[in-house]
Coordinates of C-alpha atoms in Angstrom, one line a residue:
M1 CA 9.2 -51.3 -49.1
S2 CA 7.5 -48.4 -51.0
A3 CA 6.5 -45.3 -49.1
L4 CA 3.4 -46.4 -47.1
Y5 CA 1.1 -44.0 -49.0
D6 CA 2.3 -45.6 -52.3
L7 CA 1.1 -49.1 -51.2
T8 CA -2.1 -50.4 -52.7
I9 CA -4.6 -52.3 -50.5
A10 CA -3.6 -55.5 -52.3
E11 CA 0.1 -54.8 -51.4
A12 CA -0.5 -53.8 -47.8
A13 CA -2.9 -56.6 -46.9
P14 CA -0.4 -59.4 -46.8
L15 CA 2.0 -57.3 -44.8
L16 CA -0.7 -56.5 -42.3
K17 CA -1.7 -60.2 -42.1
A18 CA 2.0 -61.2 -41.7
K19 CA 2.4 -58.6 -38.9
T20 CA 5.3 -57.0 -40.7
L21 CA 3.2 -53.8 -41.1
S22 CA 1.3 -52.3 -38.2
P23 CA -2.1 -50.8 -38.6
V24 CA -1.0 -48.2 -36.1
E25 CA 2.1 -47.3 -38.2
L26 CA 0.0 -47.2 -41.4
T27 CA -2.7 -45.0 -40.0
A28 CA -0.3 -42.6 -38.3
S29 CA 1.5 -42.1 -41.6
Y30 CA -1.8 -41.2 -43.4
L31 CA -2.8 -38.9 -40.6
S32 CA 0.6 -37.1 -40.8
R33 CA 0.3 -36.8 -44.6
I34 CA -3.3 -35.4 -44.3
E35 CA -2.1 -32.9 -41.7
A36 CA 0.8 -31.8 -43.9
F37 CA -1.0 -31.5 -47.2
D38 CA -4.8 -31.4 -47.0
G39 CA -4.9 -27.8 -46.0
Q40 CA -4.2 -27.0 -49.7
L41 CA -6.0 -30.0 -51.3
N42 CA -9.3 -29.8 -49.2
A43 CA -10.1 -33.4 -49.8
Y44 CA -11.4 -33.8 -46.2
L45 CA -14.2 -31.9 -44.6
R46 CA -13.5 -33.6 -41.3
V47 CA -10.5 -35.6 -40.1
L48 CA -10.9 -38.0 -37.2
P49 CA -7.4 -38.6 -35.8
E50 CA -8.3 -39.8 -32.3
Q51 CA -11.0 -42.2 -33.5
A52 CA -8.7 -43.4 -36.3
M53 CA -5.8 -44.2 -34.0
A54 CA -8.1 -46.0 -31.5
A55 CA -9.5 -48.1 -34.4
A56 CA -5.9 -48.8 -35.6
R57 CA -4.9 -50.0 -32.1
K58 CA -7.9 -52.2 -32.0
A59 CA -7.1 -53.7 -35.4
E60 CA -3.5 -54.3 -34.4
G61 CA -4.6 -56.1 -31.2
E62 CA -7.0 -58.3 -33.2
I63 CA -4.4 -59.2 -35.8
M64 CA -1.7 -59.9 -33.2
K65 CA -4.1 -62.3 -31.4
G66 CA -4.8 -64.2 -34.7
G67 CA -8.1 -62.5 -35.4
Y68 CA -7.2 -61.3 -39.0
K69 CA -10.5 -60.5 -40.7
G70 CA -9.4 -60.2 -44.3
P71 CA -7.7 -57.8 -46.8
L72 CA -9.3 -54.6 -45.5
H73 CA -8.3 -55.3 -41.8
G74 CA -6.2 -52.3 -40.7
V75 CA -6.7 -50.4 -44.0
P76 CA -7.2 -46.6 -43.7
I77 CA -10.1 -45.2 -45.7
G78 CA -12.3 -42.2 -46.2
L79 CA -16.1 -41.8 -46.7
K80 CA -17.8 -39.2 -48.8
D81 CA -19.7 -37.0 -46.4
I82 CA -23.1 -38.2 -47.5
Y83 CA -22.5 -41.6 -45.8
N84 CA -24.1 -41.6 -42.4
T85 CA -21.6 -42.1 -39.5
K86 CA -23.0 -42.7 -36.0
G87 CA -22.1 -39.9 -33.7
I88 CA -20.1 -38.1 -36.4
A89 CA -21.5 -35.2 -38.4
T90 CA -22.7 -36.1 -41.9
T91 CA -23.3 -32.8 -43.7
G92 CA -23.6 -33.4 -47.4
H93 CA -21.3 -30.3 -47.6
S94 CA -24.3 -28.1 -46.9
A95 CA -25.1 -25.4 -44.4
L96 CA -28.5 -27.1 -44.1
Y97 CA -27.0 -30.2 -42.6
K98 CA -24.0 -28.5 -40.9
D99 CA -25.0 -29.9 -37.5
H100 CA -26.5 -33.2 -38.6
V101 CA -25.2 -36.0 -36.5
P102 CA -26.7 -39.4 -37.4
E103 CA -27.8 -41.9 -34.8
E104 CA -26.7 -44.9 -36.8
D105 CA -24.2 -45.8 -39.5
A106 CA -25.1 -46.3 -43.2
T107 CA -25.0 -50.0 -44.0
T108 CA -21.8 -49.6 -46.0
T109 CA -20.2 -47.7 -43.1
R110 CA -21.0 -50.6 -40.8
L111 CA -19.8 -53.3 -43.3
L112 CA -16.5 -51.6 -43.8
A113 CA -16.0 -51.1 -40.0
E114 CA -16.8 -54.8 -39.4
A115 CA -14.2 -55.7 -42.0
G116 CA -11.6 -53.8 -39.9
T117 CA -11.1 -50.7 -41.9
I118 CA -9.8 -47.5 -40.2
L119 CA -12.0 -44.4 -40.9
L120 CA -9.6 -41.4 -41.4
G121 CA -12.4 -38.9 -41.9
K122 CA -15.3 -37.6 -44.0
L123 CA -14.5 -36.5 -47.6
S124 CA -15.5 -33.4 -49.6
T125 CA -18.5 -33.6 -51.9
W126 CA -20.6 -31.4 -54.1
E127 CA -23.5 -30.1 -52.0
F128 CA -25.9 -33.0 -51.6
A129 CA -24.1 -34.6 -54.5
I130 CA -25.6 -32.2 -57.0
G131 CA -24.3 -28.7 -56.4
G132 CA -21.1 -28.5 -58.5
T133 CA -17.8 -27.0 -57.5
S134 CA -19.0 -24.2 -55.2
F135 CA -17.4 -21.4 -53.2
D136 CA -20.4 -20.4 -51.2
L137 CA -20.5 -23.4 -48.9
P138 CA -19.3 -23.9 -45.3
W139 CA -16.0 -25.5 -46.6
P140 CA -13.9 -24.9 -49.7
P141 CA -14.1 -27.3 -52.6
A142 CA -11.5 -30.0 -53.2
K143 CA -8.7 -29.6 -55.7
N144 CA -7.1 -31.9 -58.2
P145 CA -3.8 -33.4 -57.0
W146 CA -2.3 -33.6 -60.5
N147 CA -2.6 -29.8 -60.7
L148 CA -4.1 -27.7 -57.8
A149 CA -5.4 -25.2 -60.3
H150 CA -7.7 -27.8 -61.8
D151 CA -11.0 -29.4 -60.9
P152 CA -11.2 -33.0 -59.4
A153 CA -14.8 -33.4 -60.8
G154 CA -17.7 -34.4 -58.6
S155 CA -19.7 -35.1 -56.8
S156 CA -17.3 -37.5 -55.1
S157 CA -14.5 -34.9 -55.3
G158 CA -12.8 -35.5 -52.1
S159 CA -13.0 -39.2 -52.6
G160 CA -11.1 -39.0 -55.8
A161 CA -8.6 -36.4 -54.7
A162 CA -7.7 -38.2 -51.5
I163 CA -6.9 -41.4 -53.3
A164 CA -4.8 -39.7 -56.0
A165 CA -2.9 -37.7 -53.4
G166 CA -2.2 -40.7 -51.1
L167 CA -4.4 -39.4 -48.3
A168 CA -6.4 -42.7 -48.1
M169 CA -6.0 -46.2 -49.3
G170 CA -9.6 -46.6 -50.3
S171 CA -12.7 -44.4 -50.3
M172 CA -16.4 -44.5 -50.9
G173 CA -18.2 -42.4 -53.4
T174 CA -21.7 -42.2 -54.8
D175 CA -22.9 -42.0 -58.4
T176 CA -26.2 -40.7 -59.7
G177 CA -25.0 -39.5 -63.1
G178 CA -21.2 -40.1 -63.0
S179 CA -20.1 -38.9 -59.5
I180 CA -17.8 -41.8 -58.9
R181 CA -16.5 -42.2 -62.4
G182 CA -16.0 -38.5 -63.1
P183 CA -13.6 -37.9 -60.2
A184 CA -11.9 -41.2 -60.9
A185 CA -11.3 -40.0 -64.4
W186 CA -10.0 -36.5 -63.6
C187 CA -8.0 -37.7 -60.6
G188 CA -6.5 -40.7 -62.5
I189 CA -7.7 -43.5 -60.3
S190 CA -10.1 -46.4 -60.5
G191 CA -13.8 -46.0 -59.6
L192 CA -16.6 -48.5 -59.8
K193 CA -20.3 -47.7 -60.1
P194 CA -21.7 -51.1 -59.3
T195 CA -24.8 -52.7 -60.7
Y196 CA -27.9 -51.0 -59.3
G197 CA -28.9 -52.8 -56.2
L198 CA -25.6 -54.6 -55.5
V199 CA -24.3 -52.1 -52.8
S200 CA -26.7 -50.9 -50.2
R201 CA -27.7 -47.2 -50.2
R202 CA -29.3 -47.3 -46.8
G203 CA -28.0 -44.4 -44.7
I204 CA -26.7 -42.4 -47.7
L205 CA -28.2 -39.0 -48.2
P206 CA -30.4 -39.6 -51.3
L207 CA -30.5 -37.6 -54.5
S208 CA -32.4 -39.7 -57.0
F209 CA -33.7 -43.0 -55.6
S210 CA -33.8 -44.9 -58.9
L211 CA -30.4 -43.7 -60.1
D212 CA -28.3 -43.5 -56.9
H213 CA -25.4 -46.0 -56.6
G214 CA -22.7 -46.3 -53.9
G215 CA -19.3 -47.7 -54.8
P216 CA -15.5 -47.9 -54.1
M217 CA -12.8 -45.6 -55.4
C218 CA -9.2 -46.8 -55.2
W219 CA -5.8 -46.5 -56.9
T220 CA -6.4 -49.8 -58.7
S221 CA -9.2 -52.0 -60.0
E222 CA -7.8 -54.8 -57.8
D223 CA -8.3 -52.7 -54.7
C224 CA -11.9 -51.9 -55.8
A225 CA -12.5 -55.6 -56.1
L226 CA -11.2 -56.2 -52.5
M227 CA -13.6 -53.5 -51.3
M228 CA -16.5 -55.0 -53.3
D229 CA -15.9 -58.4 -51.6
V230 CA -17.1 -56.6 -48.4
L231 CA -19.6 -54.1 -49.9
A232 CA -21.7 -56.5 -52.0
Q233 CA -24.3 -57.6 -49.5
H234 CA -28.1 -57.8 -49.7
D235 CA -29.7 -55.2 -47.5
P236 CA -33.5 -55.8 -46.8
L237 CA -33.6 -52.2 -45.5
D238 CA -32.7 -50.8 -48.9
P239 CA -35.8 -51.3 -51.2
G240 CA -33.5 -51.3 -54.2
S241 CA -31.1 -53.9 -52.9
A242 CA -30.8 -57.1 -54.9
D243 CA -30.7 -60.5 -53.3
V244 CA -28.2 -62.2 -55.7
A245 CA -25.3 -64.6 -55.4
K246 CA -22.1 -62.7 -54.7
P247 CA -19.1 -63.6 -56.8
D248 CA -15.5 -63.7 -55.6
F249 CA -14.5 -60.2 -56.9
A250 CA -10.8 -60.4 -56.1
G251 CA -10.4 -64.0 -56.9
S252 CA -11.9 -63.6 -60.4
L253 CA -9.1 -61.2 -61.4
Q254 CA -6.8 -64.2 -61.9
K255 CA -8.9 -65.5 -64.8
G256 CA -7.4 -63.1 -67.4
V257 CA -9.2 -61.6 -70.4
K258 CA -8.1 -63.7 -73.3
G259 CA -11.0 -64.5 -75.6
L260 CA -13.3 -61.8 -74.2
R261 CA -15.3 -59.7 -76.7
I262 CA -15.1 -56.0 -76.3
G263 CA -17.7 -53.7 -77.9
V264 CA -16.7 -50.1 -78.6
V265 CA -19.6 -47.6 -78.6
R266 CA -17.8 -45.6 -81.2
H267 CA -20.7 -43.4 -82.3
F268 CA -21.0 -42.0 -78.7
F269 CA -17.7 -40.1 -79.2
E270 CA -17.3 -39.9 -83.0
S271 CA -20.8 -38.7 -84.1
D272 CA -23.0 -38.2 -81.1
A273 CA -20.6 -35.9 -79.2
E274 CA -17.3 -34.2 -79.5
I275 CA -14.4 -35.2 -77.2
D276 CA -10.9 -34.1 -76.6
P277 CA -8.6 -35.7 -79.2
E278 CA -6.3 -36.9 -76.4
I279 CA -9.2 -38.8 -74.8
K280 CA -9.9 -40.6 -78.1
S281 CA -6.2 -41.4 -78.6
G282 CA -6.1 -42.9 -75.1
I283 CA -9.0 -45.2 -75.9
E284 CA -7.5 -46.2 -79.3
A285 CA -4.3 -47.1 -77.6
A286 CA -6.2 -49.1 -74.9
L287 CA -7.9 -51.1 -77.7
V288 CA -4.5 -52.0 -79.0
T289 CA -3.6 -53.3 -75.6
F290 CA -6.7 -55.3 -75.3
R291 CA -6.1 -56.9 -78.7
E292 CA -2.5 -57.8 -77.5
L293 CA -4.1 -59.4 -74.4
G294 CA -6.2 -61.7 -76.7
C295 CA -9.5 -59.8 -76.8
G296 CA -11.7 -59.4 -79.8
V297 CA -12.7 -55.8 -80.5
V298 CA -15.8 -54.8 -82.5
D299 CA -17.9 -51.6 -82.8
V300 CA -21.4 -51.8 -81.5
T301 CA -24.4 -49.5 -81.8
L302 CA -26.8 -48.2 -79.2
S303 CA -29.4 -45.4 -79.2
P304 CA -27.9 -41.9 -79.6
L305 CA -26.2 -40.5 -76.5
S306 CA -28.9 -37.8 -76.2
A307 CA -31.6 -40.4 -75.7
Y308 CA -30.0 -41.6 -72.5
G309 CA -29.2 -38.0 -71.4
D310 CA -32.7 -36.8 -71.9
A311 CA -34.3 -39.6 -69.9
A312 CA -31.8 -39.5 -67.1
T313 CA -32.1 -35.7 -66.8
L314 CA -35.9 -35.8 -66.4
I315 CA -35.7 -38.7 -63.9
S316 CA -32.9 -37.2 -61.7
R317 CA -34.4 -33.7 -61.6
S318 CA -37.8 -35.0 -60.6
E319 CA -36.6 -37.3 -57.9
A320 CA -34.1 -34.8 -56.5
F321 CA -36.8 -32.2 -56.2
A322 CA -39.2 -34.7 -54.6
F323 CA -36.6 -35.2 -51.8
H324 CA -35.6 -31.6 -51.3
E325 CA -38.9 -29.8 -51.9
E326 CA -39.9 -29.1 -48.3
T327 CA -36.6 -27.9 -47.1
L328 CA -35.9 -25.9 -50.2
K329 CA -39.2 -24.0 -49.8
A330 CA -38.6 -23.5 -46.1
T331 CA -34.9 -22.5 -46.0
P332 CA -33.7 -21.8 -49.6
E333 CA -30.9 -19.6 -48.1
L334 CA -29.3 -22.7 -46.6
Y335 CA -28.5 -24.1 -50.0
G336 CA -25.6 -23.0 -52.1
E337 CA -26.5 -21.3 -55.4
L338 CA -25.6 -24.2 -57.7
A339 CA -27.4 -26.8 -55.7
R340 CA -30.5 -24.6 -55.3
Q341 CA -30.6 -23.9 -59.1
R342 CA -30.2 -27.5 -60.1
I343 CA -32.7 -28.9 -57.6
M344 CA -35.3 -26.2 -58.6
M345 CA -35.2 -27.5 -62.2
G346 CA -37.2 -30.5 -61.0
A347 CA -40.1 -28.3 -60.1
F348 CA -40.7 -27.7 -63.8
V349 CA -40.8 -31.4 -64.9
R350 CA -44.3 -32.5 -65.7
A351 CA -45.6 -35.8 -64.3
C352 CA -46.2 -37.1 -67.9
D353 CA -42.6 -36.3 -68.9
Y354 CA -41.3 -38.3 -65.9
V355 CA -43.5 -41.2 -66.8
N356 CA -42.4 -41.1 -70.4
A357 CA -38.8 -41.0 -69.3
L358 CA -39.4 -44.1 -67.3
R359 CA -40.8 -45.8 -70.3
E360 CA -37.9 -44.8 -72.4
R361 CA -35.6 -46.1 -69.7
G362 CA -37.2 -49.5 -70.1
R363 CA -36.6 -49.5 -73.8
L364 CA -33.0 -48.5 -73.4
I365 CA -32.4 -51.2 -70.8
A366 CA -33.8 -53.8 -73.2
E367 CA -31.7 -52.5 -76.1
I368 CA -28.4 -52.7 -74.2
A369 CA -29.3 -56.2 -73.0
T370 CA -29.6 -57.2 -76.7
V371 CA -26.1 -55.7 -77.4
F372 CA -24.6 -57.7 -74.6
E373 CA -25.7 -60.9 -76.3
T374 CA -22.8 -60.3 -78.7
V375 CA -20.1 -58.8 -76.5
D376 CA -18.8 -59.2 -72.9
V377 CA -18.0 -55.6 -72.1
L378 CA -18.4 -52.2 -73.6
I379 CA -15.8 -49.4 -73.9
C380 CA -16.4 -45.7 -74.2
P381 CA -15.0 -42.5 -72.7
T382 CA -15.6 -41.5 -69.1
M383 CA -15.4 -37.8 -69.6
P384 CA -15.3 -35.7 -72.8
G385 CA -12.1 -33.9 -71.8
V386 CA -9.4 -33.6 -69.2
A387 CA -9.9 -31.7 -65.9
P388 CA -10.6 -28.0 -66.5
K389 CA -9.5 -25.1 -64.4
L390 CA -11.1 -25.0 -60.9
G391 CA -13.8 -22.4 -60.4
D392 CA -15.0 -22.1 -64.0
L393 CA -18.5 -21.7 -62.7
G394 CA -19.9 -20.3 -65.9
N395 CA -19.3 -23.6 -67.6
M396 CA -20.4 -25.9 -64.7
M397 CA -23.7 -26.8 -66.3
S398 CA -22.2 -27.5 -69.7
R399 CA -19.5 -29.7 -68.3
S400 CA -21.9 -32.5 -68.0
R401 CA -22.7 -32.3 -71.7
P402 CA -22.1 -34.7 -73.2
S403 CA -22.3 -37.2 -70.4
F404 CA -21.0 -40.7 -71.1
T405 CA -21.6 -41.7 -67.5
R406 CA -25.3 -41.3 -66.8
V407 CA -26.0 -43.7 -69.7
F408 CA -25.2 -46.5 -67.2
N409 CA -27.0 -45.0 -64.3
L410 CA -30.1 -45.2 -66.4
T411 CA -29.4 -48.9 -67.4
G412 CA -28.1 -49.8 -64.0
S413 CA -25.1 -51.5 -65.6
P414 CA -21.8 -51.9 -63.7
A415 CA -19.3 -49.2 -65.0
L416 CA -15.7 -48.8 -64.1
S417 CA -13.5 -45.8 -64.9
V418 CA -9.8 -46.5 -65.3
C419 CA -6.8 -44.3 -66.2
S420 CA -6.0 -44.7 -69.9
G421 CA -3.0 -42.4 -70.1
F422 CA -2.0 -38.7 -69.6
S423 CA -2.5 -35.6 -71.6
A424 CA 0.4 -33.5 -72.9
A425 CA -0.2 -31.2 -69.9
G426 CA 0.1 -34.2 -67.5
L427 CA -3.5 -34.6 -66.7
P428 CA -5.1 -38.0 -66.5
L429 CA -7.1 -39.5 -69.4
A430 CA -9.8 -42.2 -68.8
M431 CA -12.2 -44.7 -70.2
Q432 CA -15.2 -46.7 -69.0
I433 CA -15.5 -50.4 -69.0
V434 CA -19.1 -51.5 -68.8
G435 CA -20.7 -54.9 -68.2
R436 CA -23.9 -56.8 -67.9
P437 CA -25.9 -56.4 -64.7
F438 CA -24.2 -58.3 -61.8
Q439 CA -21.1 -59.0 -63.8
D440 CA -19.2 -56.4 -61.8
D441 CA -16.4 -59.0 -61.3
L442 CA -15.9 -59.2 -65.0
V443 CA -15.7 -55.5 -65.4
L444 CA -13.1 -55.3 -62.6
R445 CA -11.2 -58.2 -64.2
V446 CA -10.9 -56.3 -67.5
G447 CA -9.9 -53.1 -65.7
S448 CA -7.3 -54.9 -63.6
A449 CA -5.8 -56.7 -66.7
F450 CA -5.5 -53.4 -68.5
E451 CA -3.8 -51.7 -65.5
K452 CA -1.3 -54.5 -65.2
A453 CA -0.5 -54.5 -68.9
T454 CA 0.3 -50.7 -68.8
A455 CA 2.4 -48.5 -66.7
F456 CA -0.2 -45.9 -65.7
R457 CA -0.5 -47.2 -62.1
D458 CA 3.2 -46.5 -61.6
L459 CA 2.7 -42.8 -62.0
R460 CA 1.6 -40.7 -59.0
P461 CA 1.0 -37.0 -59.1
A462 CA 4.5 -36.1 -58.1
Q463 CA 4.2 -32.3 -58.2
W464 CA 1.1 -31.7 -56.1
A465 CA 2.7 -31.8 -52.7
Q466 CA 5.4 -29.4 -53.8
Q467 CA 2.7 -27.0 -55.1
A468 CA 0.9 -27.3 -51.8
L469 CA 3.9 -26.5 -49.8
A470 CA 4.9 -23.6 -52.0
A471 CA 1.5 -22.1 -51.5
E472 CA 1.8 -22.2 -47.7

């Protein structure tokens, strides 16, 4: 058997079901690994060893008595610290919410618990999912397991770092402009921003109500599919929740990708914006793999990248300021500098500009729907470059330019980031796979097929633990 932290959810699930692997053993191994290494990585804001072991013993008892609930039963996970957890602090990584203890779980927190997952702890995030990599908050920022001197991206920074470092089997992130897919890209894992409305956001600290998404982050697309089988539930308490038929996410992976039509949004990264040549090389190599798998590959054209970015920026700034206005005016000192600056930008957006951005959003949604009449999925970069050095605060605002991710927050399309290789410096490369609304299962199928056709999921960040120990 592989080291326990190297097991994927898909590999661990049959062992747990067969009672050859104990949830107690599995959880204890993760807690030991967190204790040994997270002091340098900072993926967790709060570890819950007593609660986790109690949940593991409960899961073990249920399985031993024949009460196996499914592939997530007994699986240790982490939650980004903007997911409400009943009786456990949910801080948004902010001094403002440092003592905030919710009275009930987020819907997703509850669904995962009901599926038998083991909550290891709450994971690091940019402040209120907007503040950037900051050093003026109650806890230090997370680091990138592939190189501790580099940034893991955000805002779901701890969620990405924990998966890459083997400190959780699955995690939950949120994505308003790329905050699942960015950390997935720089940490070399798989992260899905689902279709808008497919996963409940009730009980998640909001940033931009019309752009916020919650979704899974795992080592593989297959594991993301297993989590989506639990997460995709209609929630009448979330006004944005969609009441649609749920596919068999994990089961659909077996269908393969032969005959699928892949559209490459080449102008995004060849004329609309500059990207790292290694990112482009990774995408070109991936397209060769898809052709070998029997896919057709064609170039497609959308509106310029800037059209999406301009509309998304106006909408997200307006909605973020609307949520934070009162507390920002009353206690600005309780916000970190980057979060305060970014939220304040929304105060200068005119109502007419917000309305026009919504109109432009409608046009862009209609346009991408037309393109999807000719292809099954789209391919484009996730990030314009590999992970930069940690703490480069002067460039934090420009790091989101260009943004290939917020395009699909604006359209609500399902978008998956997968590892597409490694740079000469050993840092992960990534690409996005994007589908029609509510075809998240197809997006995951394409991602999983690519991962199984390449060797990138066999490579773990081998040096990070040694770096962490050397720094002790």
